[in-house]
Each structure stands twice: as C-alpha cells, then as structure tokens.
Short mmCIF file of C-alpha atoms and ligand atoms in Angstrom, two decimals:
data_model
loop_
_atom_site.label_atom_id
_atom_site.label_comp_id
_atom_site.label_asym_id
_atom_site.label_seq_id
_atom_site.Cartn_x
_atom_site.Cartn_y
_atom_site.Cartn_z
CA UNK T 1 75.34 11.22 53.17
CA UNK T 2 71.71 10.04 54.47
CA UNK T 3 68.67 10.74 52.90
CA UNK T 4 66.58 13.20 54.71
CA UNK T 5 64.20 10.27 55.21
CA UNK T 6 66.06 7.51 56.06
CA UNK T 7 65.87 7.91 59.86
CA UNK T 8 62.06 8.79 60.44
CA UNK T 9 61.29 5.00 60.96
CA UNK T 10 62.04 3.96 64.69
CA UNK T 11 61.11 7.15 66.45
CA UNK T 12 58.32 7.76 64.37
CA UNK T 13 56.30 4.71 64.53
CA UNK T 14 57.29 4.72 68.50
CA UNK T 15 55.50 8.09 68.36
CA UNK T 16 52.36 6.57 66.13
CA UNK T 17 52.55 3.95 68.83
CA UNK T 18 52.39 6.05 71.85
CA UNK T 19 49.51 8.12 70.32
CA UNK T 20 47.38 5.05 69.91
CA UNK T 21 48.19 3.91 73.61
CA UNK T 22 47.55 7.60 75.19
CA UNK T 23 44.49 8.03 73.03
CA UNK T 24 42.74 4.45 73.92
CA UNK T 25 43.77 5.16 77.74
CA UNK T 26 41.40 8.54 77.14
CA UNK T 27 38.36 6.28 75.71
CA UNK T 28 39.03 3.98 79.05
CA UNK T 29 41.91 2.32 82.01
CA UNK T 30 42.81 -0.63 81.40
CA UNK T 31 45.76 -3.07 81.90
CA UNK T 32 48.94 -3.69 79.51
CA UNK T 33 47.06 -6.60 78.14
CA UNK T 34 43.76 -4.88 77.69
CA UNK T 35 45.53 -1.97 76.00
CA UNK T 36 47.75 -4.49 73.91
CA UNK T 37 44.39 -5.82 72.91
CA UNK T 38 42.37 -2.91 72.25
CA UNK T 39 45.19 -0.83 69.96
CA UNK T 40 46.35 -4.44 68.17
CA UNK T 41 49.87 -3.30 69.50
CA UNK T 42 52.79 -6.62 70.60
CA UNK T 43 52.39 -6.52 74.52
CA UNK T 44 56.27 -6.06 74.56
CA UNK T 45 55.43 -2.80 72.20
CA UNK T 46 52.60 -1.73 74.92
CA UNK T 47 55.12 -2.29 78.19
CA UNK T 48 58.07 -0.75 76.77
CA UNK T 49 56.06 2.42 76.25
CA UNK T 50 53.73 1.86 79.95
CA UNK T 51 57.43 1.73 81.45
CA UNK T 52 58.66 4.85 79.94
CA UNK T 53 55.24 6.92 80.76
CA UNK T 54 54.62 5.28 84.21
CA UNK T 55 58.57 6.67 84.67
CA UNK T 56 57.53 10.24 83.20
CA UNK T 57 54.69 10.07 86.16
CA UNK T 58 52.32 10.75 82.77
CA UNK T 59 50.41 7.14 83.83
CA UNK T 60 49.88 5.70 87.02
CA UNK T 61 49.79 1.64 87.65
CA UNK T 62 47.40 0.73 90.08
CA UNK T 63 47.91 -2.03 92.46
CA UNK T 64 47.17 -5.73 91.34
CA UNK T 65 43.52 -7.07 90.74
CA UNK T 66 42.19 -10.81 90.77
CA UNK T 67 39.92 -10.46 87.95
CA UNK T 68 39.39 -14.32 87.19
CA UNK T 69 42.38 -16.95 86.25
CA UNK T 70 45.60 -15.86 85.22
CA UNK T 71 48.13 -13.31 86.46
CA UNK T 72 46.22 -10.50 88.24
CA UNK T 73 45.87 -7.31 85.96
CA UNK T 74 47.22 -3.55 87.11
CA UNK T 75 44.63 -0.83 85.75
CA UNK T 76 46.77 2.22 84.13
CA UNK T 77 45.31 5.37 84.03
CA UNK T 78 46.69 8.88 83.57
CA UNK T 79 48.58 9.82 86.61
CA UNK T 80 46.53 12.59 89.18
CA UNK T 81 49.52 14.11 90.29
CA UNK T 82 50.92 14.35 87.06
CA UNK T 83 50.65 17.34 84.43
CA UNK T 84 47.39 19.14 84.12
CA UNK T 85 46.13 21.77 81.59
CA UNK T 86 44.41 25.24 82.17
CA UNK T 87 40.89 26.21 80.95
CA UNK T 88 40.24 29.88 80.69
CA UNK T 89 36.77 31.08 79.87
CA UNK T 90 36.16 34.86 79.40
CA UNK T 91 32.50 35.08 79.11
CA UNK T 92 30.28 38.30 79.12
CA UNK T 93 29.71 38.27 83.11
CA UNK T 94 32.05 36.34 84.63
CA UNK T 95 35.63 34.79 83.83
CA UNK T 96 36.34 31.09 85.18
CA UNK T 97 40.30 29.17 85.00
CA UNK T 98 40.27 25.58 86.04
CA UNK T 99 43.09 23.06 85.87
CA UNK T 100 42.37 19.29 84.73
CA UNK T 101 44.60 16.53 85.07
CA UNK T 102 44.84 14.04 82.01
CA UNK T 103 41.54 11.92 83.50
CA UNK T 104 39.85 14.84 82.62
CA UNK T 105 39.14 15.68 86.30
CA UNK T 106 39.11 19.18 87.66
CA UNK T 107 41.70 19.79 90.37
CA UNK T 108 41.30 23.38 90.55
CA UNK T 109 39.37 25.65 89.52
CA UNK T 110 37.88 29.53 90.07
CA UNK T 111 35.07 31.33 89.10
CA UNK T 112 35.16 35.37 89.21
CA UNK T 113 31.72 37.38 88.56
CA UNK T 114 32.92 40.12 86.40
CA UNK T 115 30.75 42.80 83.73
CA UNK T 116 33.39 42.15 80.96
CA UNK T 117 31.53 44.64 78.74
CA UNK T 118 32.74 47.34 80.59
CA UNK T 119 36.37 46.96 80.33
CA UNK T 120 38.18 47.37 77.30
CA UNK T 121 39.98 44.01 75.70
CA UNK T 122 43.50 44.35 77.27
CA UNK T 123 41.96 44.51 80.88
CA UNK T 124 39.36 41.41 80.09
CA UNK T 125 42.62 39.94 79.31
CA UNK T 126 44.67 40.70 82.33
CA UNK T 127 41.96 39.85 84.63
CA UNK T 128 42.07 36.26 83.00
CA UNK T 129 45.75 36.17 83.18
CA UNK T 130 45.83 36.79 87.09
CA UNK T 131 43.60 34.21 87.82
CA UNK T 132 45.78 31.27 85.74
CA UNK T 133 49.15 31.26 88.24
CA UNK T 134 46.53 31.55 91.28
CA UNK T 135 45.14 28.00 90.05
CA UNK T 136 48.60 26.93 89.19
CA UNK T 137 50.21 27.63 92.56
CA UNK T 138 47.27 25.63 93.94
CA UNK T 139 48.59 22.62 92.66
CA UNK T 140 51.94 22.76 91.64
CA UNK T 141 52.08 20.58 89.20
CA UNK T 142 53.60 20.98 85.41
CA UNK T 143 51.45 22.40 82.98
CA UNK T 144 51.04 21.33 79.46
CA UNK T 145 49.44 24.26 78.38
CA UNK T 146 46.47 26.63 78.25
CA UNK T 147 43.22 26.92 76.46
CA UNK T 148 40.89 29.49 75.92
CA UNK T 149 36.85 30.03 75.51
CA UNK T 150 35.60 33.11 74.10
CA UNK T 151 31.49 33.74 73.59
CA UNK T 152 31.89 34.37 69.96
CA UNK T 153 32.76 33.36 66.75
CA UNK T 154 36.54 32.38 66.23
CA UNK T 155 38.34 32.75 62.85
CA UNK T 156 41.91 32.09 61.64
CA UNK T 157 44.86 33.07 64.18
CA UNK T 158 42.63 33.47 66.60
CA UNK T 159 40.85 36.67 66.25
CA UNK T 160 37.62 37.04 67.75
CA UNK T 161 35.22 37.71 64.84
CA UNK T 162 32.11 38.28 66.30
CA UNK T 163 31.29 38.94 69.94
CA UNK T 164 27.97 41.02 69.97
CA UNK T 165 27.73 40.43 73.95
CA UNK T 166 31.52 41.67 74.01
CA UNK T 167 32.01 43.62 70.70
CA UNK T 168 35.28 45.53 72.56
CA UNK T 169 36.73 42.31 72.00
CA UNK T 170 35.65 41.81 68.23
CA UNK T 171 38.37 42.25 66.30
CA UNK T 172 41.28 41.30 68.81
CA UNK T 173 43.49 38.19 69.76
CA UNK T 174 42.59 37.49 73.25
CA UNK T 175 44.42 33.93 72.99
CA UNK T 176 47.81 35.36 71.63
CA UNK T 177 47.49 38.10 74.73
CA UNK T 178 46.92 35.91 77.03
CA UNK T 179 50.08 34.12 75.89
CA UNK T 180 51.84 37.00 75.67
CA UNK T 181 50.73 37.87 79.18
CA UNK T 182 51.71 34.28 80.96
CA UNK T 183 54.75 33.87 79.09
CA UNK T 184 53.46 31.19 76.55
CA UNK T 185 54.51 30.30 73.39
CA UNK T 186 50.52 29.99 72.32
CA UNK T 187 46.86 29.83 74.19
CA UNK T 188 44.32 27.67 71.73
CA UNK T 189 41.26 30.03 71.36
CA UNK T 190 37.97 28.49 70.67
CA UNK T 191 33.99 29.43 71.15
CA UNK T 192 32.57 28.69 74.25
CA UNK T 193 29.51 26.69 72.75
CA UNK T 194 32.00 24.31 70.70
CA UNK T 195 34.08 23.77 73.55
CA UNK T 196 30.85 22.60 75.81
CA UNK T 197 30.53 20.42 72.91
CA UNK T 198 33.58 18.74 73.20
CA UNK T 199 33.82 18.69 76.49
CA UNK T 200 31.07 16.32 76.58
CA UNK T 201 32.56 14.31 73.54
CA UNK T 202 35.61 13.80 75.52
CA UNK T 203 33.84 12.67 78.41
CA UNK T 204 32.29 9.98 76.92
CA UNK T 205 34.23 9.06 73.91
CA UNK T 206 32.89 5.80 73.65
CA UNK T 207 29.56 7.18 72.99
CA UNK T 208 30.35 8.04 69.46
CA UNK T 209 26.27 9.67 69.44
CA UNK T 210 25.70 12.86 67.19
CA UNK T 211 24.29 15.86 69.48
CA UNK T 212 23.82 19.83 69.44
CA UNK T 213 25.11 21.52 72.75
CA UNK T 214 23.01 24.64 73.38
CA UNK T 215 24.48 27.23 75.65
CA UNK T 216 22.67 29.28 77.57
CA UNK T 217 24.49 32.59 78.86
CA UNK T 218 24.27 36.02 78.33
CA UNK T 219 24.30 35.01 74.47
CA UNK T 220 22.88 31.51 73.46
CA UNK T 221 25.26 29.60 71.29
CA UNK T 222 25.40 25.85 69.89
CA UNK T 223 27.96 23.39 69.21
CA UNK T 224 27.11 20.68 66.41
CA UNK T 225 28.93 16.76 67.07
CA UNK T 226 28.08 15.06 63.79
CA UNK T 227 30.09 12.10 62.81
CA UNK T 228 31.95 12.08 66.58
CA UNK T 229 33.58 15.71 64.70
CA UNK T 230 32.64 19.32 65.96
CA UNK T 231 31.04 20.87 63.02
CA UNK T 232 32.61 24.48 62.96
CA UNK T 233 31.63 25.27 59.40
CA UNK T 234 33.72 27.10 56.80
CA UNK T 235 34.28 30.50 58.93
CA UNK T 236 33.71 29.02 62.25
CA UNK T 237 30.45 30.82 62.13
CA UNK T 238 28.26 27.39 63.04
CA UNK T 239 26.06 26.95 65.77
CA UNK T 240 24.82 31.18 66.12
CA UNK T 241 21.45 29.30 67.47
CA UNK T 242 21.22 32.54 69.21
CA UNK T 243 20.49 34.38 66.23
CA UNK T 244 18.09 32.17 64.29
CA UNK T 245 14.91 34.29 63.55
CA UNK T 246 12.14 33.25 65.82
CA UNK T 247 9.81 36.26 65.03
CA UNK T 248 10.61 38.49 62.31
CA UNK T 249 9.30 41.48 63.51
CA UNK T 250 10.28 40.86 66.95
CA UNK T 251 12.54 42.63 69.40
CA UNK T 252 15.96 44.31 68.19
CA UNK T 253 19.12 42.35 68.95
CA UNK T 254 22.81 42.93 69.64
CA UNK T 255 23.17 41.14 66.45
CA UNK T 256 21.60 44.30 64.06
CA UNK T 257 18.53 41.40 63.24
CA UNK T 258 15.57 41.36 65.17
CA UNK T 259 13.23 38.45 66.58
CA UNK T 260 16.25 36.11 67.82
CA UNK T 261 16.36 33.37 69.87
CA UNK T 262 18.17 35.11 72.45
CA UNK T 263 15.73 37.94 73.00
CA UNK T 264 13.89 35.81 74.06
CA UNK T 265 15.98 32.55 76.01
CA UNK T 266 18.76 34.99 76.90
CA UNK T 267 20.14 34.78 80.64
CA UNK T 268 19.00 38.73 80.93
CA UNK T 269 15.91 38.65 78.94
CA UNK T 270 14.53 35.51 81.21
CA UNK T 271 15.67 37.01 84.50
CA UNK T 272 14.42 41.03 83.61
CA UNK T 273 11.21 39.01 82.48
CA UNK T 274 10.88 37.00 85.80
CA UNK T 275 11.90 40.09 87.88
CA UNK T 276 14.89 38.29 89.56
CA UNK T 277 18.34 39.64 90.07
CA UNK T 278 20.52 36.45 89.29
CA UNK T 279 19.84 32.54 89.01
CA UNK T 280 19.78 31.82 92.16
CA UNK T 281 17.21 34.09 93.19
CA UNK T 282 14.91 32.48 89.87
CA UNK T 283 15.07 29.33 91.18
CA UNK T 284 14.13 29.75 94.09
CA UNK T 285 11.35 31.88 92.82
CA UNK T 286 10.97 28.56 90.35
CA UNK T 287 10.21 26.43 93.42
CA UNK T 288 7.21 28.46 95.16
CA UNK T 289 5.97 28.51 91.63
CA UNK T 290 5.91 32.58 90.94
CA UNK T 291 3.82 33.45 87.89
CA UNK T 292 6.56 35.67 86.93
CA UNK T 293 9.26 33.08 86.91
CA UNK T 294 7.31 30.64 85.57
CA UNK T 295 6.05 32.49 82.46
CA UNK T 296 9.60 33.48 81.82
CA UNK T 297 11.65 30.16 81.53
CA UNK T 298 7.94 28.88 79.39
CA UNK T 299 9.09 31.56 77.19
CA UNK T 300 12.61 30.77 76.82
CA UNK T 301 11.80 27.20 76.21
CA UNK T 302 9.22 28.12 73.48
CA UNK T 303 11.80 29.92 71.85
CA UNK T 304 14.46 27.87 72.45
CA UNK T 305 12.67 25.08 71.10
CA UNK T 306 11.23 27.19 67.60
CA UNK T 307 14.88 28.02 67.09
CA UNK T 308 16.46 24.68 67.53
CA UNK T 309 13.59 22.40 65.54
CA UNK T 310 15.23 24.62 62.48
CA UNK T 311 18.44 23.59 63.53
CA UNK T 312 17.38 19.90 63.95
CA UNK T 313 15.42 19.51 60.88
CA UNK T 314 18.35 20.73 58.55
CA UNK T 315 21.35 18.42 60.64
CA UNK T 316 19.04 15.42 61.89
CA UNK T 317 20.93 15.26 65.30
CA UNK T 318 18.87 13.05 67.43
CA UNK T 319 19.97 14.37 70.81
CA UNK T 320 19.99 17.65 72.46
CA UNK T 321 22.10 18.52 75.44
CA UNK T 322 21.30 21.83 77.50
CA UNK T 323 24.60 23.58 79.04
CA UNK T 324 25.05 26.43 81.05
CA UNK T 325 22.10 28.50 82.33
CA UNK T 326 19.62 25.77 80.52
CA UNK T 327 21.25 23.25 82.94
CA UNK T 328 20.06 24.74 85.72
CA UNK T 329 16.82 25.56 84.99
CA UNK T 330 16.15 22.12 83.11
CA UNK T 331 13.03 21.21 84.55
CA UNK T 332 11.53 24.90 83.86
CA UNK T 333 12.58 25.08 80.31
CA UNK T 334 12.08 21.76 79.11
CA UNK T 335 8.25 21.23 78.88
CA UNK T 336 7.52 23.94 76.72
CA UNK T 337 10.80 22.76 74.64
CA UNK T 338 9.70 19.87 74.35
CA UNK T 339 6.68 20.67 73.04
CA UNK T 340 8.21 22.89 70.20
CA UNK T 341 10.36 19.98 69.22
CA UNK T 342 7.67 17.49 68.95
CA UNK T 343 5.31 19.88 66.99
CA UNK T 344 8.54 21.31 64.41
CA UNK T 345 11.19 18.76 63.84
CA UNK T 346 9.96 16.18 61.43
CA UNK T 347 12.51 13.28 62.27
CA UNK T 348 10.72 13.48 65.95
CA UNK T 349 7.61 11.56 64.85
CA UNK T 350 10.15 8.58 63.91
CA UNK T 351 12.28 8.27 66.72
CA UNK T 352 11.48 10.60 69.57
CA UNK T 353 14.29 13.28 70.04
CA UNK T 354 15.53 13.09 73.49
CA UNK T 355 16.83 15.83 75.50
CA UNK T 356 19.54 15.84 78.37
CA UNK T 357 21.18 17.77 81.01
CA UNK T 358 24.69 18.75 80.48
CA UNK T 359 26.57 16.75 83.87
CA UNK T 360 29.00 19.85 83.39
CA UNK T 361 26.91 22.77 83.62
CA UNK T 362 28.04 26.12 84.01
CA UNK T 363 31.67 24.46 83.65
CA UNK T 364 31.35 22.94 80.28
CA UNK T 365 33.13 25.80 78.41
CA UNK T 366 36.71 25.89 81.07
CA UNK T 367 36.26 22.40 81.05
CA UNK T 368 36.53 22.29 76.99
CA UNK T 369 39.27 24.77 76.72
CA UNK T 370 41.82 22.25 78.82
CA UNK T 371 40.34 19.33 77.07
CA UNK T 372 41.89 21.13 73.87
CA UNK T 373 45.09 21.26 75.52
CA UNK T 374 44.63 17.56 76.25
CA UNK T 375 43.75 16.66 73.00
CA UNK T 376 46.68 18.34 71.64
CA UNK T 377 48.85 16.57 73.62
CA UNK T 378 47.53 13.37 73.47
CA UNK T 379 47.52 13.30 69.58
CA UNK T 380 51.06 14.78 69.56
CA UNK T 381 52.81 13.32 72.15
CA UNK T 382 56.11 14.47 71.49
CA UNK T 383 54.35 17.54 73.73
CA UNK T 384 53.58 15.36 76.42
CA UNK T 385 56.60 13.08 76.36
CA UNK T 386 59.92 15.12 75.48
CA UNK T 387 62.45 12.59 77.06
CA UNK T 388 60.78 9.92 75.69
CA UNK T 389 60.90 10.81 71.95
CA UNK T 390 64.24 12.71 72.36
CA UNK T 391 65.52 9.53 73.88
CA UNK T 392 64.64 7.62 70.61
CA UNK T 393 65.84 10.35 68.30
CA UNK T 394 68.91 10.73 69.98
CA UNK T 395 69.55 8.09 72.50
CA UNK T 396 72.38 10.02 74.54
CA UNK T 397 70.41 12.57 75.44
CA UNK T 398 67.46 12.94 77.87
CA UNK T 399 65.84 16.45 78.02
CA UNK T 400 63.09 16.93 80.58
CA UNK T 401 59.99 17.06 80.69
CA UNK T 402 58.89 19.72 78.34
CA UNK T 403 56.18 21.38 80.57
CA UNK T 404 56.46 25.03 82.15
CA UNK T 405 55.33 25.95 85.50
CA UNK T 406 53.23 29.37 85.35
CA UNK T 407 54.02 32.11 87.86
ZN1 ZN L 1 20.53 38.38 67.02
#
C-alpha cells in the first residue's frame, strides 16, 4: 500500500515548474536561457517543458537571433494561433465579447449597443450568450474559457449584489447562466471597474506601480491596485467611487443617497447636460468649443476629482488611470480634475499625483474578463496543459488538450 502522498513529487513540482515558466513568459518573451535565468530553473528543466508547450502549440519559438557572441537565441512567446479566452461585458447600454490569445492581444472582438435596463436578466443573458460562438467561429481556435464583467458589485458564487444601473439583475447569477447557456462548466464573474484594473496590471506586469482605475459609464466605478493586488475589500463592495458624497444635499441617485459622484460625472448626466445624444456627437461638440459641452465635462471633472481626492487621501495611490468614457474625453475632464486633486489630496504637495489615459479605453472591462481566464490558466496549468500533466501522472496515457470549442 502507498501513502496517499507518496507520489505528489514528480508531477507536482513539474507543475510548480511550468507555472513559474508560463507566468514569467506573461511579465515578458524571452529565450530558454533568458527564462532559465529569470525563474532560477536548470536550462534542461526550462527545455524539457518549452518542448512539451511549443508541441501543445501553447508557445511559439521564433526564428534564430544574433544578439552578440554565442549561439543565437529563439524568443518564445505564447503561440497566436493557439488557445484564446472570451471576455464578456454586460454593461448598462451596450454588451461587448472579445477573444484574446495568451499575449494578451485581441483577435476578435464585438461590440453591440443595447438598453440592458429594459430587458429582464435571462434575456441580458441570452443576448451575451449569442454573441460568444459568433466571436468563436471567427477564429476557430480552442477556448480555455470565459469571463465575465458585470457593472456592479460581485459577492460569493457569483451573484450580482448591487447593480443600481441594472437592479433587474441584482440578485441573480449572470456568470452561472451564461455557463449554463454555452455549455460551460463555469463563467468567472467579476465588476467591470476591477477588471479595467487588472487589465492594465496584466499589461504591464513589470510595472509593479499602485493605481485607482476610474470607470466612467453609465455608473462610475473604481478599481484599487495596491501592493500589485486588486483591493476588492471584505464584500467586494470597494471602489463604489460613484457613490462617494460630493454634495450632501445634492441630486437623488439610483443609489437611495443623494449628491454622488455620478450625478454629476455620469455618461448621461454629462451628455443631458451638454445637450448631445452620444459621445461622439460631444466630442465633436468638444472640438468647436460649445459652451454647453464644455461646462459639462468641467463639471464632471470637478466632481470626479472631489470624489476621488477622498479616495486618494485614505489609500495614498500615487497614480490615477481614467477608463472608459473618461478616456475619451481626457483632455476635457482633466483640467478641472486636476485642479481638485491638487487643492484636496494632501500627499499631492509631496510628490505630484499624476494622471493617465487608460491605452484600453472603452475595452478595458472585456479585456479584463479574458485576462481572468488567462490568469487562471496560467497559475493552474494543469487547465492549460492536460497532456502534459496527465503524461507525468500517468505516463501511458495522453489525453488532449482540455479546451472546448463553443458553438
Ligand atoms: Zn449614489
């Protein structure tokens, strides 16, 4: 008889191994030697592993490079053509799916305008759900799994807490019908704001910098990086920079309060206030430098920028990133923010906050919600790599891939 943990040594530490490769490969490519290097792994340890993922078409070995003296080095990177994961975002007026490769690139991606306070949560749901095999079929390439970002807060299995933009969706478990829906065993469910945030963490993992991620939609959210960690807080309430007080006696909000941020910095409020139908139509307006317009995004970034100094005064985050709606209109909203920022938060007369456009935009969120499928897999690679652990565990079998195709 063998202990129950006799056997966990080979296949585990293979599996610790191939975690540290596939997570350093995120951070940056690199050759064998580089990644031997950078994870403190044998090279034999790293090229065993390359050769098993490079055969899984998980990594992709580029062609030889003369990068000095010795034997010319072959970048690795995550293979293009290899799996990808889906990001669903169901948002108050629109829902978006996108498909990103392991590089973190988009490959595919669709963006429907949609009132999703109108319909009732099974039908938000099923709209989502027709719009994953479309971006699937696209490609045709194995899919690891799908993600999902919601504009509220997200508790325990799943369940929407909080929506106020959405409340026929408060209450429910849009990621577990969504699975249901495509067949899945599970959809990770997260809020939109966090997932912006960690979108841009993964981006630029090396950047290890502490920042707030401010949303701006319908609803206004944020997403707190302290420590290189998303701060959700103990019921994943964090971040409602939407409803921080800016004027007690101010107008009434979704929320039940009254005087919040996003009566003011709101995507409806700034466009009923500038008299324009959609974006578009306010930036233009932004450009022949209407009164209207103008007045409205100074607004916003006033308020905005009272909210946030509260924010930044109790975390002491030195950066602030603007997502979403805030992306766009960057140059409009930022000198009055600015201006908040250096007046309120105290650690600004030290070191100067600074204040950046999201890269992402509008895409942060869908972005996120496949990075979280990424993440998952990278840090448990016995999702990405069935054959290759199975072929450890039990050497005279080889099971494939374990990825599904989606419609
Ligand atoms: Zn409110």
């Amino acid at each position: 008889m063998t202990s129950p943990e006799a056997p966990a040594g080979q296949h585990t530490v293979r599996r610790h191994n191939l975690r540290l490769v596939l997570l350093e490969l995120r951070r940056s490519p690199g050759s064998r030697a580089e990644l031997a290097q950078r994870t403190g792994l044998t090279k034999a340890t790293v090229s065993s592993l390359v050769d098993s993922l490079v055969a899984q078409r998980i990594l992709h070995e580029g062609d030889p490079e003369n990068s000095g003296p010795g034997r010319p080095s072959r970048s690795l990177r995550f293979n293009p053509a290899g799996p990808v994961a889906v990001g669903v975002e169901i948002n108050v007026d629109y829902t978006a799916v996108c498909a990103v490769d392991l590089n973190g690139t988009v490959r595919s991606h669709r963006h429907v305008v949609t009132d999703n306070r109108r319909l009732p949560a099974d039908q938000v749901v099923a709209r989502a759900a027709d719009l994953v095999p479309q971006v699937q079929a696209e490609l045709g390439q194995p899919v690891l799994g799908v993600g999902l970002a919601v504009p509220g807060a997200v508790g325990p299995e799943g369940v929407l807490l909080r929506a106020p933009n959405l409340p026929r969706l408060t209450g429910e478990q849009p990621g577990r019908a969504l699975a249901a829906a495509l067949g899945l065993p599970d959809v990770l469910v997260e809020n939109e704001a966090n997932l912006g945030a960690l979108a841009r963490l993964w981006s630029a993992p090396a950047g290890g910098q502490d920042f707030v991620y401010v949303s701006g939609e319908v609803g206004v959210g944020a997403g707190l990086v302290v420590g290189g960690e998303l701060f959700r807080g103990v019921n994943g309430f964090a971040g409602e920079l939407g409803h921080v007080v800016v004027e007690r006696d101010g107008p009434r909000c979704s929320c039940g309060g009254r005087g919040c941020v996003e009566q003011y910095a709101g995507q409806e409020v700034v466009l009923r206030n500038a008299r324009q139908p959609d974006l578009d139509s306010l930036q233009v307006a932004l450009e022949s430098g209407d009164r209207a317009a103008v007045a409205a995004t100074d607004q916003a970034g006033s308020a905005l920028g009272v909210g946030l100094s509260s924010l930044l005064n109790v975390f002491d985050v030195p950066v602030v990133v603007l997502g979403g709606m805030y992306a766009r209109l960057f140059d409009a909203i930022t000198p009055a923010l600015t201006g908040e920022l250096e007046r309120r938060v105290l650690s600004s007369r030290l070191s100067g906050g600074q204040i950046r456009r999201s890269s992402l935009g509008i895409d942060a969120a869908v972005h996120g919600a496949a990075g979280l499928v990424i993440d998952r897999a990278l840090k448990h690679p016995n999702r990405l790599t069935a054959d290759l652990t199975a072929s450890v565990e039990n050497s005279d079998s080889s099971s494939p891939l374990r990825t599904r195709r989606i419609g």
